[in-house]
PDB file of C-alpha atoms in Angstrom:
ATOM      1  CA  UNK A   7      -0.027 -37.507  10.962  1.00 32.00           C
ATOM      2  CA  UNK A   8      -0.768 -34.905   8.512  1.00 40.00           C
ATOM      3  CA  UNK A   9       1.831 -32.404   7.526  1.00 37.00           C
ATOM      4  CA  UNK A  10       0.013 -29.542   7.300  1.00 47.00           C
ATOM      5  CA  UNK A  11       1.068 -25.850   6.127  1.00 49.00           C
ATOM      6  CA  UNK A  12      -0.509 -22.808   7.367  1.00 56.00           C
ATOM      7  CA  UNK A  13      -0.347 -19.606   5.401  1.00 58.00           C
ATOM      8  CA  UNK A  14      -2.910 -16.894   4.849  1.00 70.00           C
ATOM      9  CA  UNK A  15      -1.295 -16.427   1.415  1.00 70.00           C
ATOM     10  CA  UNK A  16       0.224 -14.701  -1.422  1.00 73.00           C
ATOM     11  CA  UNK A  17      -1.874 -12.084  -3.023  1.00 74.00           C
ATOM     12  CA  UNK A  18      -1.036 -11.642  -6.720  1.00 72.00           C
ATOM     13  CA  UNK A  19      -1.821  -8.690  -9.113  1.00 67.00           C
ATOM     14  CA  UNK A  20      -4.155  -9.050 -11.832  1.00 63.00           C
ATOM     15  CA  UNK A  21      -2.406  -9.134 -15.090  1.00 63.00           C
ATOM     16  CA  UNK A  22      -3.933  -6.237 -16.919  1.00 54.00           C
ATOM     17  CA  UNK A  23      -3.249  -3.315 -13.919  1.00 58.00           C
ATOM     18  CA  UNK A  24      -0.930  -2.899 -10.977  1.00 56.00           C
ATOM     19  CA  UNK A  25      -2.110  -3.392  -8.039  1.00 53.00           C
ATOM     20  CA  UNK A  26      -1.373  -0.054  -5.996  1.00 58.00           C
ATOM     21  CA  UNK A  27      -1.758  -1.311  -2.416  1.00 62.00           C
ATOM     22  CA  UNK A  28      -3.190  -4.050  -0.634  1.00 67.00           C
ATOM     23  CA  UNK A  29      -6.124  -2.780   1.831  1.00 73.00           C
ATOM     24  CA  UNK A  30      -7.557  -5.674   3.899  1.00 79.00           C
ATOM     25  CA  UNK A  31     -10.952  -5.420   5.133  1.00 85.00           C
ATOM     26  CA  UNK A  32     -12.795  -6.218   8.283  1.00 90.00           C
ATOM     27  CA  UNK A  33     -14.027  -9.481   6.579  1.00 89.00           C
ATOM     28  CA  UNK A  34     -10.451 -10.742   5.994  1.00 88.00           C
ATOM     29  CA  UNK A  35      -9.550  -9.954   9.599  1.00 91.00           C
ATOM     30  CA  UNK A  36     -12.414 -12.302  10.924  1.00 92.00           C
ATOM     31  CA  UNK A  37     -11.360 -15.205   8.345  1.00 91.00           C
ATOM     32  CA  UNK A  38      -7.866 -14.641   9.782  1.00 92.00           C
ATOM     33  CA  UNK A  39      -9.156 -15.082  13.273  1.00 94.00           C
ATOM     34  CA  UNK A  40     -11.124 -17.792  12.657  1.00 93.00           C
ATOM     35  CA  UNK A  41      -7.811 -19.824  10.685  1.00 92.00           C
ATOM     36  CA  UNK A  42      -6.096 -19.158  14.107  1.00 93.00           C
ATOM     37  CA  UNK A  43      -8.596 -20.645  16.024  1.00 92.00           C
ATOM     38  CA  UNK A  44      -8.767 -23.755  14.318  1.00 90.00           C
ATOM     39  CA  UNK A  45      -4.778 -23.703  13.573  1.00 90.00           C
ATOM     40  CA  UNK A  46      -4.985 -23.088  17.313  1.00 90.00           C
ATOM     41  CA  UNK A  47      -6.694 -26.982  17.880  1.00 86.00           C
ATOM     42  CA  UNK A  48      -3.425 -28.439  16.865  1.00 82.00           C
ATOM     43  CA  UNK A  49      -1.736 -30.430  19.895  1.00 78.00           C
ATOM     44  CA  UNK A  50       1.649 -29.073  19.435  1.00 76.00           C
ATOM     45  CA  UNK A  51       0.212 -25.386  19.425  1.00 80.00           C
ATOM     46  CA  UNK A  52       0.940 -25.386  22.782  1.00 82.00           C
ATOM     47  CA  UNK A  53       4.151 -23.978  21.777  1.00 87.00           C
ATOM     48  CA  UNK A  54       2.423 -20.786  21.197  1.00 88.00           C
ATOM     49  CA  UNK A  55       1.602 -20.572  24.815  1.00 86.00           C
ATOM     50  CA  UNK A  56       5.217 -20.781  25.922  1.00 85.00           C
ATOM     51  CA  UNK A  57       6.587 -18.469  22.752  1.00 86.00           C
ATOM     52  CA  UNK A  58       5.432 -15.474  24.923  1.00 82.00           C
ATOM     53  CA  UNK A  59       4.729 -12.184  24.194  1.00 85.00           C
ATOM     54  CA  UNK A  60       2.335 -11.243  21.267  1.00 89.00           C
ATOM     55  CA  UNK A  61       2.345 -14.812  20.331  1.00 92.00           C
ATOM     56  CA  UNK A  62       1.273 -15.887  23.736  1.00 90.00           C
ATOM     57  CA  UNK A  63      -1.418 -13.266  23.667  1.00 90.00           C
ATOM     58  CA  UNK A  64      -2.818 -14.108  20.265  1.00 93.00           C
ATOM     59  CA  UNK A  65      -2.904 -17.568  21.606  1.00 92.00           C
ATOM     60  CA  UNK A  66      -4.788 -16.894  24.646  1.00 91.00           C
ATOM     61  CA  UNK A  67      -7.491 -14.884  22.471  1.00 90.00           C
ATOM     62  CA  UNK A  68      -8.178 -17.828  20.809  1.00 90.00           C
ATOM     63  CA  UNK A  69      -8.405 -20.646  23.261  1.00 88.00           C
ATOM     64  CA  UNK A  70      -9.213 -18.462  26.550  1.00 86.00           C
ATOM     65  CA  UNK A  71      -7.293 -18.623  29.935  1.00 85.00           C
ATOM     66  CA  UNK A  72      -8.597 -21.917  31.196  1.00 85.00           C
ATOM     67  CA  UNK A  73      -6.249 -23.749  28.748  1.00 80.00           C
ATOM     68  CA  UNK A  74      -3.283 -22.186  30.883  1.00 79.00           C
ATOM     69  CA  UNK A  75      -2.910 -25.231  33.206  1.00 78.00           C
ATOM     70  CA  UNK A  76      -2.689 -27.573  30.245  1.00 77.00           C
ATOM     71  CA  UNK A  77       0.914 -26.432  29.170  1.00 76.00           C
ATOM     72  CA  UNK A  78       2.274 -27.933  32.188  1.00 75.00           C
ATOM     73  CA  UNK A  79       1.164 -31.231  30.946  1.00 79.00           C
ATOM     74  CA  UNK A  80       3.935 -31.798  28.793  1.00 78.00           C
ATOM     75  CA  UNK A  81       4.834 -32.319  25.247  1.00 78.00           C
ATOM     76  CA  UNK A  82       2.273 -32.872  22.541  1.00 76.00           C
ATOM     77  CA  UNK A  83       2.203 -35.981  20.474  1.00 76.00           C
ATOM     78  CA  UNK A  84       3.395 -34.075  17.570  1.00 70.00           C
ATOM     79  CA  UNK A  85       6.711 -33.242  19.310  1.00 72.00           C
ATOM     80  CA  UNK A  86       9.181 -35.628  17.103  1.00 72.00           C
ATOM     81  CA  UNK A  87       7.658 -34.117  13.564  1.00 72.00           C
ATOM     82  CA  UNK A  88       7.213 -30.642  14.722  1.00 71.00           C
ATOM     83  CA  UNK A  89       8.895 -29.875  17.506  1.00 76.00           C
ATOM     84  CA  UNK A  90      12.633 -28.725  18.890  1.00 77.00           C
ATOM     85  CA  UNK A  91      15.211 -31.421  19.766  1.00 82.00           C
ATOM     86  CA  UNK A  92      18.051 -30.745  22.221  1.00 81.00           C
ATOM     87  CA  UNK A  93      21.066 -32.543  23.072  1.00 86.00           C
ATOM     88  CA  UNK A  94      22.450 -31.548  26.468  1.00 88.00           C
ATOM     89  CA  UNK A  95      24.979 -33.804  28.257  1.00 91.00           C
ATOM     90  CA  UNK A  96      24.319 -36.674  25.560  1.00 89.00           C
ATOM     91  CA  UNK A  97      20.572 -36.615  26.627  1.00 90.00           C
ATOM     92  CA  UNK A  98      18.103 -35.862  24.116  1.00 86.00           C
ATOM     93  CA  UNK A  99      15.217 -33.571  24.965  1.00 83.00           C
ATOM     94  CA  UNK A 100      12.217 -32.528  23.102  1.00 82.00           C
ATOM     95  CA  UNK A 101       9.930 -29.799  23.042  1.00 80.00           C
ATOM     96  CA  UNK A 102       6.799 -28.399  20.963  1.00 78.00           C
ATOM     97  CA  UNK A 103       7.830 -25.323  18.827  1.00 84.00           C
ATOM     98  CA  UNK A 104       6.357 -23.236  15.994  1.00 87.00           C
ATOM     99  CA  UNK A 105       7.657 -22.981  13.022  1.00 86.00           C
ATOM    100  CA  UNK A 106       8.387 -19.537  11.489  1.00 89.00           C
ATOM    101  CA  UNK A 107       6.062 -20.259   9.163  1.00 90.00           C
ATOM    102  CA  UNK A 108       3.433 -20.818  11.881  1.00 90.00           C
ATOM    103  CA  UNK A 109       4.441 -17.589  13.754  1.00 92.00           C
ATOM    104  CA  UNK A 110       3.833 -15.560  10.686  1.00 92.00           C
ATOM    105  CA  UNK A 111       0.555 -17.177  10.446  1.00 92.00           C
ATOM    106  CA  UNK A 112      -0.075 -16.491  14.033  1.00 93.00           C
ATOM    107  CA  UNK A 113       0.580 -12.384  13.021  1.00 94.00           C
ATOM    108  CA  UNK A 114      -1.232 -12.526  10.326  1.00 93.00           C
ATOM    109  CA  UNK A 115       1.135 -12.439   7.402  1.00 91.00           C
ATOM    110  CA  UNK A 116       0.124 -11.825   3.736  1.00 88.00           C
ATOM    111  CA  UNK A 117       2.633 -11.814   1.089  1.00 87.00           C
ATOM    112  CA  UNK A 118       1.826  -8.903  -1.644  1.00 84.00           C
ATOM    113  CA  UNK A 119       3.230  -9.402  -5.045  1.00 82.00           C
ATOM    114  CA  UNK A 120       3.574  -6.699  -6.990  1.00 78.00           C
ATOM    115  CA  UNK A 121       3.998  -6.470 -10.925  1.00 76.00           C
ATOM    116  CA  UNK A 122       7.609  -5.291 -10.888  1.00 79.00           C
ATOM    117  CA  UNK A 123       8.272  -8.618  -9.068  1.00 79.00           C
ATOM    118  CA  UNK A 124       8.766  -7.127  -5.571  1.00 84.00           C
ATOM    119  CA  UNK A 125       6.991  -8.914  -2.581  1.00 86.00           C
ATOM    120  CA  UNK A 126       5.590  -6.989   0.113  1.00 86.00           C
ATOM    121  CA  UNK A 127       4.658  -8.286   3.724  1.00 87.00           C
ATOM    122  CA  UNK A 128       1.762  -7.084   5.746  1.00 88.00           C
ATOM    123  CA  UNK A 129       0.376  -8.355   8.986  1.00 92.00           C
ATOM    124  CA  UNK A 130      -2.540  -7.748  11.070  1.00 93.00           C
ATOM    125  CA  UNK A 131      -0.006  -8.076  14.154  1.00 94.00           C
ATOM    126  CA  UNK A 132       3.752  -6.827  14.151  1.00 92.00           C
ATOM    127  CA  UNK A 133       5.717 -10.340  13.681  1.00 91.00           C
ATOM    128  CA  UNK A 134       8.535 -11.016  16.483  1.00 89.00           C
ATOM    129  CA  UNK A 135      11.648  -9.789  15.015  1.00 88.00           C
ATOM    130  CA  UNK A 136       9.365  -6.386  14.181  1.00 88.00           C
ATOM    131  CA  UNK A 137       8.157  -6.153  17.803  1.00 84.00           C
ATOM    132  CA  UNK A 138      11.904  -6.804  19.244  1.00 83.00           C
ATOM    133  CA  UNK A 139      13.085  -3.905  17.656  1.00 86.00           C
ATOM    134  CA  UNK A 140      10.378  -1.441  17.912  1.00 84.00           C
ATOM    135  CA  UNK A 141      10.281   1.378  20.332  1.00 80.00           C
ATOM    136  CA  UNK A 142       7.243  -0.596  21.836  1.00 78.00           C
ATOM    137  CA  UNK A 143       8.663  -3.390  23.141  1.00 73.00           C
ATOM    138  CA  UNK A 144       9.085  -2.650  26.823  1.00 73.00           C
ATOM    139  CA  UNK A 145       9.810  -6.108  28.011  1.00 68.00           C
ATOM    140  CA  UNK A 146       6.240  -7.674  28.252  1.00 61.00           C
ATOM    141  CA  UNK A 147       3.632  -8.717  26.270  1.00 54.00           C
TER     142      UNK A 147
END
């Protein structure tokens, strides 16, 4: 099994002038969607459907509603290297879980490096911690 990392990447300014502001264009969004669709074909990404809220919605946009019954089939074959391990009453349980890097990837997160050494984090969709503290979070999706 191959360990893959998922990132839309880091954007560095040219050495000779300052990057004023990163302005992604429509073609960047299309590439993000293609990468997200490819990512969602990994077995352990059923965890995106279990994550809820915006991550769940983005997963459904990639896979479609017809995959919903399949999340009831149980854990994926990648649960041990990528999943969550719980120890309850001396019993060990496993479930699929997305890493923070994968959650950021699902949201379309970029890391923009400025010449002054600062890193600006931008994303196509709000990351879960941002969404949870926004006034737009009304408890569903």
